PDB file of C-alpha atoms in Angstrom:
ATOM      1  CA  MET A 358      -2.567  -1.235   3.683  1.00 88.00           C
ATOM      2  CA  SER A 359      -2.813   0.219   7.204  1.00 88.00           C
ATOM      3  CA  LEU A 360      -2.513   4.435   6.695  1.00 89.00           C
ATOM      4  CA  ASP A 361      -2.177   6.878   9.140  1.00 91.00           C
ATOM      5  CA  ALA A 362      -3.825   9.925   7.596  1.00 89.00           C
ATOM      6  CA  GLY A 363      -1.806  12.586   9.631  1.00 90.00           C
ATOM      7  CA  HIS A 364       1.328  10.632   7.971  1.00 90.00           C
ATOM      8  CA  ALA A 365       2.278  12.222   4.549  1.00 94.00           C
ATOM      9  CA  VAL A 366       4.556   9.302   3.405  1.00 92.00           C
ATOM     10  CA  GLN A 367       1.858   6.735   4.400  1.00 91.00           C
ATOM     11  CA  ARG A 368      -0.780   9.190   2.137  1.00 93.00           C
ATOM     12  CA  GLU A 369       2.104   9.541  -0.719  1.00 93.00           C
ATOM     13  CA  LYS A 370       1.943   5.739  -1.007  1.00 91.00           C
ATOM     14  CA  ARG A 371      -1.449   5.488  -1.416  1.00 93.00           C
ATOM     15  CA  GLU A 372      -1.716   8.047  -4.196  1.00 95.00           C
ATOM     16  CA  SER A 373       1.124   6.867  -5.661  1.00 95.00           C
ATOM     17  CA  ILE A 374      -0.957   3.574  -5.979  1.00 95.00           C
ATOM     18  CA  ARG A 375      -4.003   5.518  -7.304  1.00 95.00           C
ATOM     19  CA  ARG A 376      -2.021   7.533  -9.992  1.00 96.00           C
ATOM     20  CA  ILE A 377      -0.440   4.429 -11.552  1.00 95.00           C
ATOM     21  CA  ALA A 378      -2.936   1.801 -11.301  1.00 96.00           C
ATOM     22  CA  GLY A 379      -5.340   4.208 -12.801  1.00 95.00           C
ATOM     23  CA  ASP A 380      -8.956   3.025 -13.616  1.00 96.00           C
ATOM     24  CA  ARG A 381      -7.583  -0.610 -12.633  1.00 96.00           C
ATOM     25  CA  VAL A 382      -8.258  -0.239  -9.071  1.00 96.00           C
ATOM     26  CA  ALA A 383     -10.855   0.924  -6.489  1.00 96.00           C
ATOM     27  CA  VAL A 384     -10.127   2.031  -3.526  1.00 95.00           C
ATOM     28  CA  THR A 385     -11.758   2.348  -0.316  1.00 95.00           C
ATOM     29  CA  MET A 386     -10.954   3.622   3.227  1.00 94.00           C
ATOM     30  CA  HIS A 387     -12.484   2.538   6.234  1.00 92.00           C
ATOM     31  CA  ARG A 388     -11.467   3.724   9.586  1.00 92.00           C
ATOM     32  CA  VAL A 389      -9.952   1.075  12.136  1.00 90.00           C
ATOM     33  CA  GLU A 390     -12.524   2.254  14.730  1.00 87.00           C
ATOM     34  CA  ASP A 391     -15.289   0.808  12.685  1.00 90.00           C
ATOM     35  CA  VAL A 392     -13.589  -2.223  11.706  1.00 89.00           C
ATOM     36  CA  PRO A 393     -15.078  -5.092  14.403  1.00 91.00           C
ATOM     37  CA  ALA A 394     -11.970  -6.844  15.110  1.00 89.00           C
ATOM     38  CA  PHE A 395     -10.414  -3.286  16.425  1.00 86.00           C
ATOM     39  CA  ARG A 396     -13.284  -1.704  18.203  1.00 84.00           C
ATOM     40  CA  GLY A 397     -12.698  -1.192  21.799  1.00 84.00           C
ATOM     41  CA  LEU A 398      -8.656  -1.184  21.051  1.00 86.00           C
ATOM     42  CA  ASP A 399      -6.921   2.037  21.642  1.00 86.00           C
ATOM     43  CA  ILE A 400      -5.837   3.050  18.201  1.00 84.00           C
ATOM     44  CA  VAL A 401      -4.843   6.339  17.037  1.00 85.00           C
ATOM     45  CA  PRO A 402      -7.885   8.645  15.530  1.00 86.00           C
ATOM     46  CA  THR A 403      -6.556   8.868  12.125  1.00 90.00           C
ATOM     47  CA  GLY A 404      -5.895   5.209  11.387  1.00 91.00           C
ATOM     48  CA  TYR A 405      -7.063   3.944   8.673  1.00 93.00           C
ATOM     49  CA  ILE A 406      -7.882   0.034   6.737  1.00 91.00           C
ATOM     50  CA  CYS A 407      -7.148   1.165   2.739  1.00 93.00           C
ATOM     51  CA  VAL A 408      -8.347  -1.261   0.096  1.00 94.00           C
ATOM     52  CA  PHE A 409      -7.376  -1.709  -3.352  1.00 95.00           C
ATOM     53  CA  ASP A 410      -9.093  -3.571  -5.358  1.00 95.00           C
ATOM     54  CA  PHE A 411      -7.382  -4.360  -8.171  1.00 96.00           C
ATOM     55  CA  SER A 412      -9.294  -5.486 -11.907  1.00 96.00           C
ATOM     56  CA  THR A 413      -5.848  -6.894 -12.585  1.00 95.00           C
ATOM     57  CA  ASP A 414      -4.554 -10.192 -12.320  1.00 95.00           C
ATOM     58  CA  ARG A 415      -2.012 -10.895  -9.131  1.00 92.00           C
ATOM     59  CA  ASP A 416       1.358 -10.602 -11.490  1.00 93.00           C
ATOM     60  CA  GLU A 417       0.122  -7.000 -13.005  1.00 95.00           C
ATOM     61  CA  THR A 418      -0.917  -6.135  -9.909  1.00 94.00           C
ATOM     62  CA  LEU A 419       2.145  -7.105  -8.006  1.00 91.00           C
ATOM     63  CA  GLU A 420       3.978  -4.924 -10.722  1.00 92.00           C
ATOM     64  CA  VAL A 421       1.611  -1.709 -10.234  1.00 93.00           C
ATOM     65  CA  LEU A 422       2.557  -1.975  -6.726  1.00 92.00           C
ATOM     66  CA  LYS A 423       5.695  -2.573  -7.099  1.00 89.00           C
ATOM     67  CA  LYS A 424       6.410   0.460  -9.378  1.00 92.00           C
ATOM     68  CA  ALA A 425       4.141   2.391  -6.963  1.00 91.00           C
ATOM     69  CA  LEU A 426       6.417   1.519  -3.422  1.00 88.00           C
ATOM     70  CA  TYR A 427       9.566   0.239  -4.478  1.00 85.00           C
ATOM     71  CA  ARG A 428      12.521   2.703  -4.215  1.00 79.00           C
ATOM     72  CA  PRO A 429      15.760   0.743  -4.444  1.00 72.00           C
ATOM     73  CA  ALA A 430      18.576   2.165  -2.349  1.00 71.00           C
ATOM     74  CA  ARG A 431      21.464   4.491  -4.155  1.00 73.00           C
ATOM     75  CA  ASP A 432      24.322   2.159  -2.506  1.00 72.00           C
ATOM     76  CA  ARG A 433      23.147  -1.487  -3.656  1.00 67.00           C
ATOM     77  CA  LYS A 434      25.494  -4.170  -3.604  1.00 73.00           C
ATOM     78  CA  THR A 435      23.906  -6.293  -6.093  1.00 69.00           C
ATOM     79  CA  GLU A 436      21.076  -5.579  -9.153  1.00 70.00           C
ATOM     80  CA  THR A 437      18.423  -8.075  -7.572  1.00 71.00           C
ATOM     81  CA  ASP A 438      15.158  -6.151  -6.536  1.00 73.00           C
ATOM     82  CA  ARG A 439      14.780  -6.527  -2.871  1.00 74.00           C
ATOM     83  CA  PHE A 440      11.082  -5.771  -2.901  1.00 81.00           C
ATOM     84  CA  ARG A 441       8.560  -7.333   0.099  1.00 81.00           C
ATOM     85  CA  LEU A 442       5.031  -6.570  -0.256  1.00 80.00           C
ATOM     86  CA  GLU A 443       4.772  -7.418   3.587  1.00 81.00           C
ATOM     87  CA  ALA A 444       6.668  -4.027   4.360  1.00 81.00           C
ATOM     88  CA  HIS A 445       3.866  -2.393   2.777  1.00 80.00           C
ATOM     89  CA  GLY A 446       0.317  -4.381   3.437  1.00 83.00           C
ATOM     90  CA  LEU A 447      -1.470  -7.777   2.419  1.00 81.00           C
ATOM     91  CA  LEU A 448      -2.182  -8.833  -1.023  1.00 81.00           C
ATOM     92  CA  VAL A 449      -5.531 -11.382  -1.045  1.00 84.00           C
ATOM     93  CA  SER A 450      -6.406 -12.543  -4.217  1.00 74.00           C
TER      94      SER A 450
END
């Protein structure tokens, strides 16, 4: 997940994942400027790549992420959930 450490909502997402996953996740932060693929780019100095290493299977990981990140619209027209992990980051399993 990309993260701007200066952005409160993004920090809250990271903490929500940590809180809900508990000891099922190890979190590491990497400064964007330290990632070789991004060196030399003009990137905000508060930019990070946040890696969540889950010890759970894919389905349980998705449930944790959905619980931590998804907020359904108040004026929903259907009961179908519209959670899209791609709006928050990338899942590699």
